[in-house]
XYZ file of C-alpha atoms in Angstrom:
422
model
C 58.732 -74.335 -26.313
C 55.191 -73.318 -27.526
C 54.558 -70.550 -29.828
C 52.773 -67.261 -29.605
C 49.859 -66.861 -30.100
C 49.112 -64.306 -31.590
C 52.626 -64.809 -33.598
C 50.295 -65.394 -36.862
C 50.802 -61.634 -37.221
C 53.735 -61.338 -38.181
C 53.738 -63.587 -41.457
C 50.264 -61.786 -42.364
C 52.612 -58.522 -42.194
C 55.305 -59.924 -44.606
C 52.526 -60.726 -46.759
C 51.228 -57.129 -46.826
C 54.611 -56.321 -46.810
C 55.533 -58.095 -49.450
C 52.769 -57.070 -51.428
C 52.452 -53.654 -51.364
C 49.076 -53.222 -49.119
C 50.909 -51.596 -45.932
C 48.717 -49.544 -43.997
C 50.034 -46.425 -41.908
C 48.471 -43.557 -39.896
C 49.628 -40.417 -40.831
C 48.168 -37.806 -37.972
C 48.086 -33.948 -39.320
C 48.283 -30.501 -38.891
C 45.611 -28.603 -37.362
C 47.445 -26.309 -39.801
C 48.941 -28.415 -42.436
C 49.575 -26.778 -45.607
C 48.257 -29.119 -48.347
C 45.480 -28.791 -50.834
C 43.058 -31.379 -49.638
C 41.644 -33.939 -51.939
C 41.640 -37.118 -49.912
C 39.650 -35.516 -47.295
C 35.362 -35.982 -47.783
C 34.210 -32.315 -47.343
C 31.912 -32.183 -50.526
C 31.292 -28.520 -49.731
C 34.084 -26.791 -47.791
C 31.817 -26.730 -44.153
C 34.146 -28.265 -42.122
C 35.692 -25.727 -40.020
C 33.044 -22.687 -42.201
C 32.718 -20.478 -38.726
C 28.816 -21.028 -38.400
C 29.483 -25.227 -38.269
C 32.714 -25.099 -35.838
C 30.324 -22.181 -33.241
C 27.635 -23.746 -33.650
C 29.770 -27.585 -32.527
C 30.817 -25.108 -29.072
C 28.068 -23.866 -28.130
C 26.352 -27.975 -28.501
C 29.633 -28.739 -26.414
C 29.137 -26.823 -23.666
C 25.854 -26.754 -23.384
C 25.198 -30.496 -23.564
C 28.929 -31.224 -22.549
C 31.363 -33.750 -24.253
C 29.555 -36.422 -24.905
C 25.773 -37.794 -25.420
C 27.233 -39.572 -21.687
C 24.820 -42.999 -23.002
C 23.082 -44.668 -25.819
C 20.064 -43.470 -26.979
C 17.444 -45.000 -25.210
C 19.162 -44.246 -22.112
C 20.344 -40.793 -21.973
C 21.682 -40.216 -25.230
C 19.294 -38.169 -26.264
C 18.910 -34.353 -26.592
C 16.766 -31.904 -28.036
C 19.497 -31.346 -30.052
C 18.978 -34.727 -31.790
C 15.329 -34.879 -32.630
C 16.187 -31.392 -33.715
C 18.599 -32.748 -36.836
C 16.587 -35.893 -37.164
C 13.319 -33.834 -38.110
C 15.165 -31.520 -40.220
C 17.366 -34.024 -41.663
C 13.837 -35.548 -43.238
C 13.131 -32.486 -44.395
C 15.260 -31.397 -46.373
C 15.906 -35.285 -47.554
C 11.554 -35.922 -48.178
C 11.228 -38.482 -46.248
C 9.176 -38.550 -43.385
C 11.913 -39.911 -40.594
C 15.237 -40.102 -39.184
C 17.264 -41.702 -36.590
C 20.566 -40.374 -36.241
C 23.876 -42.603 -35.976
C 27.170 -42.456 -34.379
C 28.592 -42.876 -37.020
C 27.231 -44.402 -41.549
C 29.204 -47.430 -40.604
C 27.363 -48.141 -37.129
C 23.921 -46.699 -39.750
C 24.018 -49.205 -42.334
C 25.182 -51.773 -39.914
C 21.389 -51.178 -38.046
C 19.191 -50.410 -41.549
C 20.291 -53.883 -43.089
C 20.568 -55.995 -39.892
C 16.957 -54.605 -38.871
C 15.918 -55.252 -42.085
C 15.892 -58.902 -42.726
C 17.159 -61.906 -41.103
C 17.119 -65.937 -41.558
C 14.584 -66.713 -44.653
C 15.728 -62.707 -46.150
C 17.173 -62.115 -49.354
C 19.651 -59.726 -49.671
C 20.886 -58.465 -53.243
C 23.976 -56.639 -52.726
C 26.046 -54.874 -55.770
C 29.508 -56.335 -55.892
C 30.750 -52.692 -55.072
C 28.747 -51.890 -52.092
C 30.093 -50.201 -49.571
C 32.037 -52.329 -46.469
C 29.917 -50.881 -43.883
C 26.935 -53.180 -45.631
C 28.511 -55.291 -46.606
C 29.639 -56.860 -42.892
C 25.755 -55.259 -42.628
C 24.311 -58.383 -45.302
C 27.151 -60.941 -43.300
C 25.564 -60.061 -40.166
C 22.170 -60.198 -41.608
C 21.417 -64.326 -40.854
C 20.413 -63.470 -44.802
C 21.032 -65.846 -47.464
C 22.949 -62.833 -49.869
C 22.859 -62.920 -53.560
C 26.075 -60.284 -54.855
C 25.820 -59.051 -58.301
C 27.106 -57.866 -60.817
C 28.307 -53.959 -60.232
C 25.487 -51.449 -61.318
C 23.248 -53.963 -63.184
C 20.201 -53.835 -62.225
C 19.076 -56.645 -64.558
C 21.665 -59.627 -62.659
C 19.346 -57.907 -59.379
C 16.345 -59.101 -61.174
C 17.810 -62.825 -62.437
C 19.098 -63.037 -58.986
C 15.039 -61.668 -57.070
C 13.402 -64.114 -59.525
C 11.500 -67.231 -58.217
C 12.561 -66.169 -54.447
C 8.729 -65.101 -54.202
C 10.311 -64.267 -50.058
C 10.713 -61.578 -48.571
C 14.111 -59.155 -50.247
C 15.780 -56.163 -49.942
C 17.991 -54.825 -52.212
C 21.316 -52.601 -50.784
C 23.162 -50.849 -53.052
C 25.676 -47.449 -52.742
C 23.734 -44.051 -54.116
C 27.480 -43.441 -55.613
C 30.234 -45.699 -55.043
C 33.189 -44.965 -53.227
C 35.947 -46.773 -55.117
C 34.274 -44.618 -59.016
C 32.729 -42.364 -57.732
C 29.668 -43.535 -60.398
C 25.619 -43.007 -59.304
C 23.737 -46.421 -58.827
C 20.758 -46.464 -61.917
C 18.390 -45.753 -58.641
C 15.256 -45.818 -61.030
C 15.470 -49.049 -62.791
C 16.834 -50.409 -59.607
C 13.503 -49.508 -57.935
C 11.120 -50.285 -60.974
C 12.999 -54.441 -59.874
C 12.809 -53.585 -56.863
C 9.554 -53.223 -57.100
C 8.749 -55.882 -59.990
C 9.088 -58.129 -56.997
C 7.733 -56.891 -53.853
C 11.158 -56.161 -53.112
C 12.327 -53.287 -50.541
C 15.130 -51.069 -51.898
C 18.308 -49.968 -49.367
C 20.578 -46.864 -50.584
C 23.598 -46.190 -48.934
C 23.618 -42.337 -49.820
C 26.961 -41.520 -47.993
C 28.341 -39.913 -51.536
C 24.938 -38.279 -53.282
C 23.705 -36.414 -50.239
C 25.257 -32.586 -50.053
C 25.922 -33.199 -53.931
C 23.125 -35.161 -56.442
C 20.135 -33.757 -56.069
C 18.220 -30.088 -56.268
C 19.864 -28.068 -53.807
C 22.431 -31.719 -52.885
C 19.031 -33.157 -51.071
C 20.532 -37.018 -52.224
C 20.917 -39.389 -55.173
C 16.944 -40.807 -54.385
C 15.449 -36.858 -54.421
C 17.357 -36.708 -57.593
C 15.791 -40.385 -58.623
C 12.475 -38.993 -57.772
C 12.280 -41.569 -54.863
C 12.490 -39.899 -51.816
C 10.061 -40.514 -49.026
C 8.142 -43.583 -51.114
C 7.283 -46.371 -48.864
C 9.714 -48.789 -49.872
C 12.793 -46.864 -49.932
C 15.028 -46.327 -47.311
C 18.333 -44.121 -47.369
C 21.214 -44.378 -44.549
C 23.380 -40.612 -45.245
C 26.876 -39.735 -43.323
C 27.104 -36.733 -41.589
C 30.946 -36.250 -41.972
C 31.304 -35.971 -45.662
C 29.468 -33.289 -47.206
C 28.046 -31.450 -43.848
C 31.807 -32.057 -42.439
C 30.556 -33.135 -38.494
C 30.825 -36.843 -37.580
C 28.332 -39.740 -37.378
C 25.222 -41.263 -39.768
C 21.467 -41.326 -40.139
C 18.364 -42.979 -41.497
C 16.163 -41.776 -43.290
C 12.645 -43.759 -45.092
C 8.931 -44.331 -43.213
C 8.296 -43.598 -40.081
C 6.921 -47.602 -39.038
C 10.481 -48.814 -40.582
C 12.084 -45.871 -38.353
C 10.480 -46.671 -34.633
C 11.257 -50.336 -36.583
C 15.044 -50.253 -35.862
C 14.899 -48.157 -32.598
C 13.259 -50.905 -30.996
C 15.373 -53.505 -33.022
C 18.722 -52.308 -34.700
C 22.099 -53.108 -32.352
C 24.101 -50.585 -33.057
C 21.496 -48.107 -32.068
C 20.263 -49.355 -28.466
C 23.883 -50.837 -27.268
C 26.056 -47.213 -28.641
C 27.083 -43.874 -27.019
C 24.285 -42.145 -29.253
C 26.025 -39.511 -31.244
C 27.940 -36.427 -29.251
C 26.247 -33.218 -29.258
C 28.936 -31.034 -30.682
C 28.796 -33.570 -33.957
C 25.452 -33.083 -33.769
C 25.452 -29.229 -32.944
C 27.603 -28.951 -36.360
C 25.988 -30.801 -38.583
C 22.033 -29.291 -38.309
C 24.196 -26.434 -38.439
C 25.756 -27.772 -41.561
C 22.485 -29.029 -42.872
C 20.937 -25.012 -42.689
C 24.236 -23.202 -44.359
C 23.289 -25.853 -47.550
C 20.019 -25.325 -47.557
C 20.581 -21.667 -47.497
C 23.561 -21.923 -49.924
C 22.176 -25.311 -52.223
C 24.966 -23.801 -54.783
C 27.459 -25.508 -52.858
C 26.559 -28.803 -54.672
C 27.149 -27.875 -57.976
C 29.797 -26.473 -57.137
C 31.505 -29.343 -55.605
C 30.197 -30.988 -58.834
C 31.805 -28.745 -61.462
C 35.226 -28.634 -59.424
C 34.439 -32.647 -59.428
C 34.376 -32.589 -63.346
C 37.046 -30.503 -63.897
C 39.592 -32.537 -62.211
C 38.440 -34.965 -64.120
C 38.905 -33.104 -67.550
C 42.360 -31.923 -66.296
C 43.606 -34.933 -65.310
C 42.537 -37.206 -69.139
C 43.630 -34.447 -70.979
C 46.694 -34.806 -69.604
C 46.851 -38.271 -70.605
C 45.942 -40.006 -67.845
C 43.573 -42.532 -66.181
C 39.904 -40.900 -64.934
C 36.833 -42.437 -64.402
C 33.835 -39.771 -65.964
C 32.214 -38.608 -62.273
C 28.441 -38.570 -61.412
C 29.481 -36.380 -58.153
C 32.355 -35.499 -56.134
C 35.148 -38.546 -56.365
C 37.405 -38.403 -58.971
C 38.899 -42.286 -59.928
C 42.916 -42.100 -61.460
C 43.980 -45.683 -61.766
C 47.440 -46.739 -60.778
C 49.284 -49.787 -62.222
C 50.346 -51.399 -58.698
C 49.637 -50.751 -55.206
C 53.401 -49.665 -54.715
C 53.048 -47.403 -57.894
C 50.097 -45.903 -56.664
C 51.752 -45.803 -52.744
C 54.430 -44.204 -54.408
C 52.258 -41.576 -57.218
C 50.599 -40.544 -52.879
C 53.394 -40.108 -51.551
C 55.089 -37.697 -54.537
C 52.080 -35.978 -54.509
C 51.831 -35.136 -50.839
C 55.147 -34.094 -51.328
C 54.516 -31.857 -53.698
C 51.968 -30.261 -51.096
C 48.798 -32.380 -52.690
C 46.996 -34.893 -50.406
C 45.180 -37.563 -52.466
C 43.937 -40.317 -51.601
C 44.927 -44.343 -52.664
C 43.126 -47.008 -52.895
C 44.719 -50.709 -53.094
C 43.366 -54.050 -52.749
C 41.134 -54.972 -50.694
C 39.656 -52.517 -50.205
C 38.387 -51.465 -54.386
C 36.176 -54.551 -55.629
C 37.745 -54.849 -58.597
C 41.474 -55.800 -57.615
C 42.846 -52.107 -59.467
C 44.976 -49.642 -57.280
C 43.821 -45.742 -57.898
C 44.418 -43.063 -56.795
C 40.938 -40.943 -54.829
C 40.413 -36.814 -55.141
C 37.037 -35.366 -53.384
C 36.610 -32.533 -55.184
C 35.594 -29.520 -52.517
C 32.964 -26.588 -53.195
C 36.058 -24.253 -52.265
C 38.383 -25.076 -54.192
C 39.804 -22.095 -56.737
C 40.447 -22.803 -60.450
C 43.705 -21.615 -59.441
C 43.979 -24.843 -56.578
C 42.127 -26.983 -59.275
C 45.018 -27.195 -61.493
C 47.241 -27.424 -58.934
C 46.201 -30.597 -57.978
C 45.977 -31.799 -62.185
C 49.261 -30.605 -62.357
C 50.852 -32.122 -59.142
C 48.978 -34.956 -60.542
C 49.962 -35.655 -63.161
C 53.615 -34.482 -62.868
C 54.802 -37.360 -60.224
C 51.834 -39.788 -62.837
C 54.562 -43.387 -62.520
C 55.977 -43.530 -66.701
C 53.491 -46.971 -66.156
C 49.905 -44.955 -66.105
C 49.147 -45.388 -69.808
C 46.760 -43.356 -71.009
C 45.290 -46.158 -72.880
C 43.658 -47.834 -70.291
C 41.334 -44.231 -70.190
C 38.649 -45.727 -73.083
C 38.625 -48.750 -71.395
C 38.415 -48.190 -67.761
C 35.403 -45.323 -69.079
C 33.888 -48.711 -71.752
C 33.513 -50.626 -68.305
C 31.487 -48.838 -66.868
C 29.292 -47.644 -68.816
C 28.998 -50.994 -69.746
C 28.213 -52.338 -66.461
C 25.340 -48.974 -66.235
C 23.851 -49.825 -69.425
C 23.576 -53.712 -70.211
C 23.773 -56.877 -68.145
C 27.246 -57.437 -66.573
C 26.637 -61.218 -66.401
C 24.011 -63.805 -63.543
C 23.671 -63.005 -60.865
C 25.981 -64.805 -57.980
C 23.587 -66.283 -55.719
C 25.640 -66.638 -52.184
C 24.086 -68.907 -49.822
C 26.732 -68.880 -46.877
C 26.547 -65.507 -45.178
C 29.695 -64.603 -45.513
C 30.937 -66.310 -48.700
C 32.146 -65.543 -51.857
C 31.108 -61.504 -49.992
C 33.513 -58.985 -51.783
C 35.591 -57.311 -49.378
C 34.360 -54.241 -50.032
C 35.031 -50.204 -50.857
C 36.382 -47.447 -48.739
C 39.433 -45.550 -47.695
C 43.127 -47.385 -46.883
C 45.749 -45.974 -46.592
């Protein structure tokens, strides 16, 4: 009797179960009483009355959906207004809005590289950048995390078209890239620089203008940024920011722009309202960073292994995947929702709890979160790991972590990518 076509799925499911890597969907209630430290609503704007009212007004005026791709019927005056204000706020010449941040990253990488291009990619990059590298048909050099010297070694002697891609703030541990050093390397070798600023936009830079603004690189002719509208702005979607000729090139070549339905008007309206609110209340960015620092200080004072945050992400090491899942579940039972990152979503294979700071968290809520996470910690979560983990990140920032790895295949040896898992 022939085997069923999808029997192999059962074998993979069993492997995931044995490894403690099963993911499950967990729908949340609209009025959940949980203290949310797992979402990415960094500035507390997702439920802000101005933002939700703008979403409703846009839906009433333009309809529930965009109705087509941006080049057909999916572009509205609202999209154009959002693009103009995003570019002006972040200090770039132009912007292009996409239906997701993932799609924006795929568009930027694939449109700015092709066969014959060398793409230098940080080993800690988000999965969307990695997938962009795989789809680009370029030669890809995956280099050690946060190591500009390794990027220089990968570029040295190449001589052709080249692009370096990096997160601005890495989503797993919340550490920031040394963009000034990376940009200097790119300029020394004539390479472009593409930065995914999903976790820096709204949190870093003057009034939340992002990692590149903080590094003095916003608006440079050889620099392109991607941002998400779903984190600091509390909405949905993504955007690419850069020189006008780059944006024009994307309009004509980026497949996730040309062949995807445009961002829903409600999401565009919400993002625009949130952006205007941030411009009016720039202190929200510093408030988010302050909450992250207090979370980190409280967790490490309790003996846990937490990486010092550069933005709004606080990473706490867990001893094993199963322990991380149980720990997150115990926190939830105690009324605090935290993220749980396990392989393959972590580039170093170490499971973590991931806490995201919000600008509107009170001191009492921060104390409650710290007490809950510390009070439910697995016994094997050794405090002695803290110094080693922080030293590893400091070393990655300040010295070469080893030779770069040239990957000639478009897919072989690429890391699995970082990002959220359940």
